[in-house]
Short mmCIF file of C-alpha atoms and ligand atoms in Angstrom, two decimals:
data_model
loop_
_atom_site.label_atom_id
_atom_site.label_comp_id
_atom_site.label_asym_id
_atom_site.label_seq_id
_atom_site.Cartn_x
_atom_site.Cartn_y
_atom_site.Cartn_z
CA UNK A 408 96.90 78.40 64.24
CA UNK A 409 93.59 76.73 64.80
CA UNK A 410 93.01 75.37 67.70
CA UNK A 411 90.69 72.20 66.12
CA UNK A 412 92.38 69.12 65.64
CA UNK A 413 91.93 65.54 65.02
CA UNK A 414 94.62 64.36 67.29
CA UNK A 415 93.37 62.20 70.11
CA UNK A 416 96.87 61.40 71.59
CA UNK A 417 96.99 65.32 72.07
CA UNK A 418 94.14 65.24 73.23
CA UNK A 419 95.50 62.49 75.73
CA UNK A 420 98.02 64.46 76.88
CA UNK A 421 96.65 67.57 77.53
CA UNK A 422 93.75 65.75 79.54
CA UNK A 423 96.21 64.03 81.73
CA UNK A 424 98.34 67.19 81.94
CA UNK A 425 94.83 68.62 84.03
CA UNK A 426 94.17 70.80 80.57
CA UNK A 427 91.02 71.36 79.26
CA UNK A 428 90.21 69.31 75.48
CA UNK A 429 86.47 70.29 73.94
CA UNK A 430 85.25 67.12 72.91
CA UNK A 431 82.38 65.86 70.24
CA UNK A 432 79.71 63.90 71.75
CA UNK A 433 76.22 62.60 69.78
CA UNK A 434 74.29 65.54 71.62
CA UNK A 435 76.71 68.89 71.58
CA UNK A 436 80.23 69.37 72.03
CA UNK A 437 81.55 68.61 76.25
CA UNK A 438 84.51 71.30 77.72
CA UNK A 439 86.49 68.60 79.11
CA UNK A 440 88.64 67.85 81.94
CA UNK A 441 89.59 65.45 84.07
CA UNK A 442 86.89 64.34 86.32
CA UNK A 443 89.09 63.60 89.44
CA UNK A 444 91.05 66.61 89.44
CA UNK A 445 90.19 69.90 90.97
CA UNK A 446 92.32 71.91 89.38
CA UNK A 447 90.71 70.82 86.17
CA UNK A 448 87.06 71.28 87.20
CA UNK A 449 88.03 74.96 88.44
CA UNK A 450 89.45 75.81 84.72
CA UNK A 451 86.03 74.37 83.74
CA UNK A 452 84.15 77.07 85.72
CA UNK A 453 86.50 79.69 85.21
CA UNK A 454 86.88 79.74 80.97
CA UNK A 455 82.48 79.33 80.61
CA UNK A 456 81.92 81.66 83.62
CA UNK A 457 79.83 78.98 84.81
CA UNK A 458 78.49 79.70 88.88
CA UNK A 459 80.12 76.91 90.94
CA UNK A 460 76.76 75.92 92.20
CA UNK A 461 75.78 74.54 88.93
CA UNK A 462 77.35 70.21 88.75
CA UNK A 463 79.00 69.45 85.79
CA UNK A 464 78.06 65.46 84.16
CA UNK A 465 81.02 63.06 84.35
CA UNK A 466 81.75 61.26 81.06
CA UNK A 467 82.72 57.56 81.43
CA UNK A 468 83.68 55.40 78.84
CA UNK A 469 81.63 52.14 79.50
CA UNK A 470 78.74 50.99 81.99
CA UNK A 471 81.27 48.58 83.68
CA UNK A 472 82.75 51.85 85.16
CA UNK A 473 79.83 52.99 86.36
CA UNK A 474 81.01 51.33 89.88
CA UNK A 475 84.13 54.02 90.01
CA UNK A 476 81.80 56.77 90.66
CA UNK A 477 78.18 55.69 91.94
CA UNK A 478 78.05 54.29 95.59
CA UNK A 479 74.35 52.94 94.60
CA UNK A 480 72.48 52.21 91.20
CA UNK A 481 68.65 52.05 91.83
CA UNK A 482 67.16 48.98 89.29
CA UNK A 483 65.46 51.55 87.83
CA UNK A 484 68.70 53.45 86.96
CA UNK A 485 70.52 50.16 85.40
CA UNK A 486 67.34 49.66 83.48
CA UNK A 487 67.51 52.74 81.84
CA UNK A 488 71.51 52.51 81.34
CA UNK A 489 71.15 49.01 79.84
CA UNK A 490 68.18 50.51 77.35
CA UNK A 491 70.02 54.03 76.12
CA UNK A 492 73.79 53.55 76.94
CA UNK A 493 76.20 54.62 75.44
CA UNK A 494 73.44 57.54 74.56
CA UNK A 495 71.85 60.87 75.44
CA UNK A 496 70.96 60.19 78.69
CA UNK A 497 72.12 61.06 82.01
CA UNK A 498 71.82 59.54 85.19
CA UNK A 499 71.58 61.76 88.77
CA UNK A 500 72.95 58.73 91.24
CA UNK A 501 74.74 58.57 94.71
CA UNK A 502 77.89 59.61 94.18
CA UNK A 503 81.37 58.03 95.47
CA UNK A 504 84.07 59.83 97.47
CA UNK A 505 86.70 60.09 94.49
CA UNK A 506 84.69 62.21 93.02
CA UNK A 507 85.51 65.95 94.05
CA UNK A 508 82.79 68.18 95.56
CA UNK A 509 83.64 71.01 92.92
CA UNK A 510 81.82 68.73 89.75
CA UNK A 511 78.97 68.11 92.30
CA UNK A 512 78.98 71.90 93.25
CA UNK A 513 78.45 70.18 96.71
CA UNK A 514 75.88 67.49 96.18
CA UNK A 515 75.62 64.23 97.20
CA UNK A 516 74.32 63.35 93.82
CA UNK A 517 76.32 63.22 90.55
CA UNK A 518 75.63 63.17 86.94
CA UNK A 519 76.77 60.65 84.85
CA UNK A 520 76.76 59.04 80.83
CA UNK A 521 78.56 57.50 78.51
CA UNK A 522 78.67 59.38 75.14
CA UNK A 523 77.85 58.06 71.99
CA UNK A 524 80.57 59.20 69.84
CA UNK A 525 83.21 56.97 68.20
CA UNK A 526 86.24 59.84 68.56
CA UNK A 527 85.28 60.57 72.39
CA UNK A 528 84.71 57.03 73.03
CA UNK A 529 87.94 56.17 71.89
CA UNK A 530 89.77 59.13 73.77
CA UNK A 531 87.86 57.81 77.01
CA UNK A 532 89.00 54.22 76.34
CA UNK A 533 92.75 55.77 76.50
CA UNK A 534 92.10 57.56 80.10
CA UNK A 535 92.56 56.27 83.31
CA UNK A 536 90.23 58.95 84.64
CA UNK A 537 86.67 60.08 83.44
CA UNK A 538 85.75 63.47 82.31
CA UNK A 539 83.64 66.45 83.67
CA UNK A 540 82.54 68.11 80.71
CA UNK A 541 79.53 70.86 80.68
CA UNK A 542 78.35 72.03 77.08
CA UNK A 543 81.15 74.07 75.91
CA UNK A 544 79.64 78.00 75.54
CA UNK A 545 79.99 80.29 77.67
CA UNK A 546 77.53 79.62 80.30
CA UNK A 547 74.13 80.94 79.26
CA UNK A 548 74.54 81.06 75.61
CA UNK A 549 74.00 78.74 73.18
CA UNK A 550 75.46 75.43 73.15
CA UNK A 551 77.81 74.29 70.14
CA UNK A 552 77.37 71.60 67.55
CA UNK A 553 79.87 71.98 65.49
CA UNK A 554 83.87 72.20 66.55
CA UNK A 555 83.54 75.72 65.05
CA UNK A 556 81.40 77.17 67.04
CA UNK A 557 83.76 76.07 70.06
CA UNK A 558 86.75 77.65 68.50
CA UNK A 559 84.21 80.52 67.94
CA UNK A 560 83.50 81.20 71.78
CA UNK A 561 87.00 80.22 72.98
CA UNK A 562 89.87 80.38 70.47
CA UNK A 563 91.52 82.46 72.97
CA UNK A 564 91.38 80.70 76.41
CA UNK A 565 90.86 76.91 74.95
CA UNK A 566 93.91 75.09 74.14
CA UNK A 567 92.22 72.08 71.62
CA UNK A 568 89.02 71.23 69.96
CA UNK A 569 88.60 67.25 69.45
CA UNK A 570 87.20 67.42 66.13
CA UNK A 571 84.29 65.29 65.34
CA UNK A 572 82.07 66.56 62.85
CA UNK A 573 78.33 67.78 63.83
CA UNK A 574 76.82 66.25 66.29
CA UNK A 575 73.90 64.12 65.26
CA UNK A 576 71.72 64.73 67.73
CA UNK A 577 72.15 68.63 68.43
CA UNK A 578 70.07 68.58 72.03
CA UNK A 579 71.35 67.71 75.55
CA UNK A 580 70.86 64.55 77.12
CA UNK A 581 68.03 63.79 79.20
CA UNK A 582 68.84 63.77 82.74
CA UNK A 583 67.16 61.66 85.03
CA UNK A 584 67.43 61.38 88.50
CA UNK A 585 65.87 59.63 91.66
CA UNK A 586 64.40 60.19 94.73
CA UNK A 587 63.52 57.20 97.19
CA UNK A 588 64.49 54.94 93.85
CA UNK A 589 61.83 56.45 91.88
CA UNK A 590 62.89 57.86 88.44
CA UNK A 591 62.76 61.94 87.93
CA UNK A 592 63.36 63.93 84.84
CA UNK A 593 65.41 66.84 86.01
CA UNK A 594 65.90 67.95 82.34
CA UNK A 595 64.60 66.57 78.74
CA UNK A 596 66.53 66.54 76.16
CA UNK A 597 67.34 64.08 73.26
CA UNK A 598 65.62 60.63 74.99
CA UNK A 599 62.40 61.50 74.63
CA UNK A 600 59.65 61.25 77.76
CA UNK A 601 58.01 58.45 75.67
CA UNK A 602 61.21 56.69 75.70
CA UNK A 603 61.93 56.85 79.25
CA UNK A 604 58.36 55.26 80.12
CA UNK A 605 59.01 52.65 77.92
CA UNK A 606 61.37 51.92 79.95
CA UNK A 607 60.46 53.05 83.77
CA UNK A 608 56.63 53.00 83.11
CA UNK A 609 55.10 56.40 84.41
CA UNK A 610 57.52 58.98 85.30
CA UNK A 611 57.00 62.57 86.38
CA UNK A 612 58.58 65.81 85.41
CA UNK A 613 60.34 67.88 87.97
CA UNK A 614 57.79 70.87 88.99
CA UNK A 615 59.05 73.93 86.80
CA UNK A 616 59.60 75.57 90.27
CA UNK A 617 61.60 73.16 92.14
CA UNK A 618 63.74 72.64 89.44
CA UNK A 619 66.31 76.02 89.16
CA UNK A 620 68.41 74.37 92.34
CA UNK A 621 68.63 70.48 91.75
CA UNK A 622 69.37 71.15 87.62
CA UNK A 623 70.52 74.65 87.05
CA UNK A 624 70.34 73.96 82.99
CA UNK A 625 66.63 75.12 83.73
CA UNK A 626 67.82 78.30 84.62
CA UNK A 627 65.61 81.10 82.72
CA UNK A 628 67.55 82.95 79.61
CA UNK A 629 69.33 79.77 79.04
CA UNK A 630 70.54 78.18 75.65
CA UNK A 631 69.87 81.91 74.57
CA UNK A 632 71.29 83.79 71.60
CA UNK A 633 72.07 87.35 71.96
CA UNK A 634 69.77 88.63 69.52
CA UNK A 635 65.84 88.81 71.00
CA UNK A 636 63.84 85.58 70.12
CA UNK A 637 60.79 84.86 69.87
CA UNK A 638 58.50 81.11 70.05
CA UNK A 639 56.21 81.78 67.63
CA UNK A 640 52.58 79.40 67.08
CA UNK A 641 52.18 81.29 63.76
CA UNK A 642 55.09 82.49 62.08
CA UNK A 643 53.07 85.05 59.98
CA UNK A 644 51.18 86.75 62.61
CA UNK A 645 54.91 87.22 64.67
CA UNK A 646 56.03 88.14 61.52
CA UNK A 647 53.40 90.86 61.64
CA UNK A 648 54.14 92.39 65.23
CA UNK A 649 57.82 93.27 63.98
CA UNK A 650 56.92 95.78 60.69
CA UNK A 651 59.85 97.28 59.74
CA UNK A 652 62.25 95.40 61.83
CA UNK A 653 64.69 92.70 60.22
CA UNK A 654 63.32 89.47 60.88
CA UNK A 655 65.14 85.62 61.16
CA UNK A 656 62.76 83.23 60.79
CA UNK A 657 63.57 78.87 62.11
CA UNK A 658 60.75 76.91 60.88
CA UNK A 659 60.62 72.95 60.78
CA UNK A 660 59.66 72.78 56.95
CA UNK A 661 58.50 71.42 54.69
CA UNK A 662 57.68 74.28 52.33
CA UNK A 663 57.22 76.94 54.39
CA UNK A 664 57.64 80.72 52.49
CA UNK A 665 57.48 84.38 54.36
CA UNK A 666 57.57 87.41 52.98
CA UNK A 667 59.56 90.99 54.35
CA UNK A 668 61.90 88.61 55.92
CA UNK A 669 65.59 89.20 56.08
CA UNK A 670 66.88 85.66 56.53
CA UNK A 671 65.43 82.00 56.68
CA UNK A 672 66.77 79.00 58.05
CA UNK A 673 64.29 75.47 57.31
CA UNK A 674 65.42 72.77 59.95
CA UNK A 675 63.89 69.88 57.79
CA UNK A 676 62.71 70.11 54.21
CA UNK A 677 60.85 66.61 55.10
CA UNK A 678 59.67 68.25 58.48
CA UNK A 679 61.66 65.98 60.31
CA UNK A 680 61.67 66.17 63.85
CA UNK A 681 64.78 64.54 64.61
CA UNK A 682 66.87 66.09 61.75
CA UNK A 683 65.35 69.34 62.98
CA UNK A 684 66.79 69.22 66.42
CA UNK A 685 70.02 68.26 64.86
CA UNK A 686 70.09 71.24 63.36
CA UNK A 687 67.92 73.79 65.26
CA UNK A 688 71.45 75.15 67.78
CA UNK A 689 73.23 75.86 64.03
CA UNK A 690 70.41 77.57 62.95
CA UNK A 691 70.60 80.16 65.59
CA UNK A 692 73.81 80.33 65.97
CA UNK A 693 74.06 81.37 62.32
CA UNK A 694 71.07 84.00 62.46
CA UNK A 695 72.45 85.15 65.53
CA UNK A 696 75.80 86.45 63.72
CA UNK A 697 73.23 88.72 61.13
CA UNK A 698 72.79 91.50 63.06
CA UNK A 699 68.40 90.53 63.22
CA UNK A 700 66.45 92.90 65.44
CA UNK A 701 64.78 89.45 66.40
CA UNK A 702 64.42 85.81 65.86
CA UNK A 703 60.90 84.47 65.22
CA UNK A 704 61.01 80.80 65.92
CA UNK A 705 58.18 77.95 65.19
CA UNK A 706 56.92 76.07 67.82
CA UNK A 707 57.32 72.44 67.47
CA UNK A 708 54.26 70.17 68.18
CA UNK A 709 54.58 69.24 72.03
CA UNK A 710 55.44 65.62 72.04
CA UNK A 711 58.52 63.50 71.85
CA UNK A 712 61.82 65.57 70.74
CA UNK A 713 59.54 68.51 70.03
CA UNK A 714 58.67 68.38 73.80
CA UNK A 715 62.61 68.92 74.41
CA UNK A 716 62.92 71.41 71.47
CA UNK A 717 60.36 73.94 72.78
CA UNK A 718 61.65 73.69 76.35
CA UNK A 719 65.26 74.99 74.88
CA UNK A 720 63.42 77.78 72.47
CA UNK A 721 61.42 78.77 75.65
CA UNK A 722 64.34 79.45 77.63
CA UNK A 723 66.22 81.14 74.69
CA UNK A 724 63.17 83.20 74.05
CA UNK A 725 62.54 84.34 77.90
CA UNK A 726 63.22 87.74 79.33
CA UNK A 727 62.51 89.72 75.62
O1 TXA B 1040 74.33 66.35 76.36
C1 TXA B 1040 74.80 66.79 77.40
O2 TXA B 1040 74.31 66.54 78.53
C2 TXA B 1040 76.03 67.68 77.31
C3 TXA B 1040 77.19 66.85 76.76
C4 TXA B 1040 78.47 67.62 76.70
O3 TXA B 1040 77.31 65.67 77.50
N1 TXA B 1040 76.36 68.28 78.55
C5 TXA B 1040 75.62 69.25 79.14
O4 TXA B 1040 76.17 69.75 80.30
O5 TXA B 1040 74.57 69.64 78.67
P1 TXA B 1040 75.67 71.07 81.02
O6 TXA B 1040 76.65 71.34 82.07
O7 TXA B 1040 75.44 72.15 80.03
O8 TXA B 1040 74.35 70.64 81.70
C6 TXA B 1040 74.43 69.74 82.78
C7 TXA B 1040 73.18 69.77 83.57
C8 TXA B 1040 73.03 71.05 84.35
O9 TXA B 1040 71.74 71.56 84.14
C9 TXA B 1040 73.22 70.60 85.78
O10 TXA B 1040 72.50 71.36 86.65
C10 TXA B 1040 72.74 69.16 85.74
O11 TXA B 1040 73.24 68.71 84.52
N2 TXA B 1040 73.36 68.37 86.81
C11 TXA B 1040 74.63 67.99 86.94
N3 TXA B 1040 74.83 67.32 88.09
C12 TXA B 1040 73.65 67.26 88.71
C13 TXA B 1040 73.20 66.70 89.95
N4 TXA B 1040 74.03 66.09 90.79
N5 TXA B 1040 71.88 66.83 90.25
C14 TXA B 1040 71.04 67.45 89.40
N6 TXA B 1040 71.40 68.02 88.22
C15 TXA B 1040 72.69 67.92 87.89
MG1 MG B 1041 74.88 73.76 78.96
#
């Protein structure tokens, strides 16, 4: 029997029972489970593999209970939550007691947003605890936007996928944190950097370097498929170093043809940026189950979402 379903009062029940639900969001789908309970976070660690030194981000179901698990909100914080919540951005604040060391792997910090999905917004609504949800893959693979490709990875271990459709975003939230009040982007993701200044004004980008302990997502060989993948200017000159070799191509469209290829995915046949990252974790999930000696991927142009989008296709594409 298949382990996606539709039915939230399961899903209810299992989350309550400390059981662990995969959940839709806007961005990718959450492994879920509830946020206050230890026993809960541990299965979250244990069924991706995930090392415990990496947080999780706790999903709450409105602003207003923002208070339950943030001892302070900078101005700058509630700024940003009034402007893009609920939404695909995440907030690094102060965090509260009640919430256990294990999601925080430690920190003082913890991450938090409210999702913009009607099914998971409705399932938080019926909680009386938040969730802890990480993207649900295996840890270091690539993260699912579909229910399928959850019940792909964990059919065996995973007791229920909350079905809701593909998510219409496809790329993680933004997370921004703070240090001495001033806004930080620890990782970008579906708010664009433009956004966020419109919002903060100025904002920098956490040094490359610094980054692998405060937001372990940055971790090299990240978001990576298991086939060899490369982030490619031009597609015909990669296309060129692999002779003989069968070749996936991902470009953003529109009207792009290659020839000696073996398989082509086009993310947007308008070259739409946003309907291209929507799609782009599909794409390679798909051309990752061919059997390709390698992936050849487009690099987007490097502002707004395409900003985010190379940053994932960098890290898949490292260590080949
Ligand atoms: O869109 C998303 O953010 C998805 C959906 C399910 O909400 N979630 C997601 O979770 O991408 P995950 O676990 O794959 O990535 C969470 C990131 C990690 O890179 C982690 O290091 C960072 O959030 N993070 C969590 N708590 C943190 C903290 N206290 N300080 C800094 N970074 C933190
Ligand atoms: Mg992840």
């Amino acid at each position: 029997m298949s382990i996606i379903s539709t039915d939230i009062a399961k899903a209810v029940e299992l989350l309550a029972a400390d059981e662990l639900v995969a959940i839709p969001t806007e961005t990718v789908y959450g492994l879920a489970g509830n946020a206050f309970s230890e026993q809960a976070i541990r299965k979250i660690f244990e069924m991706k593999k995930r090392p415990f030194f990496n947080p999780l981000i706790v999903h709450i179901a409105s602003p207003d209970r923002l208070e339950e698990i943030a001892r302070t909100v900078p101005e700058k914080a509630q700024l940003l939550a009034n402007a893009f919540w609920p939404g695909p951005l995440t907030l690094v604040l102060p965090k509260k007691d009640s919430v256990p060391d294990i999601v925080t792997a430690g920190k003082p910090t913890v991450a938090i947003r409210v999702p913009k999905h009607p099914v998971t917004l409705d399932l938080l609504g019926k909680l009386s605890f938040p969730v802890a949800a990480p993207s649900a893959n295996p840890f270091g693979s690539i993260s699912p936007t579909t229910a399928q490709h959850v019940a792909g990875y964990f059919a065996d271990t995973l007791k229920m996928v909350l079905d809701g459709g593909a998510c219409t975003k496809g790329i993680e939230s933004t997370i921004v944190g703070f240090e001495n009040s001033t806004p930080v982007v620890y990782r970008l993701g579906s708010v664009t950097l433009e956004e966020i200044e419109s919002v903060t004004g100025p904002i920098s980008l956490l040094n490359k370097k610094d980054e692998a302990p405060d937001a372990p997502g940055m971790l090299s060989r990240h978001y990576a498929p298991s086939t060899p993948t490369v982030l490619a200017e031009s597609i015909d000159e990669a296309i060129a170093m692999h002779p003989g070799k069968r070749i996936g191509v991902i470009s953003i469209g529109p009207g792009n043809f290659f020839s000696g290829i073996t398989s082509h995915i086009i993310l947007s046949e308008t070259g739409d940026l946003r309907e291209a990252a929507a799609r782009l974790y599909a794409a390679m999930h798909e051309l990752d189950e061919m059997n390709l000696d390698v992936i050849i991927a487009q690099r987007f142009p490097d502002e707004g979402i395409g900003r985010s989008l190379n940053d994932r296709l960098q890290r898949a594409a490292k260590g080949d």
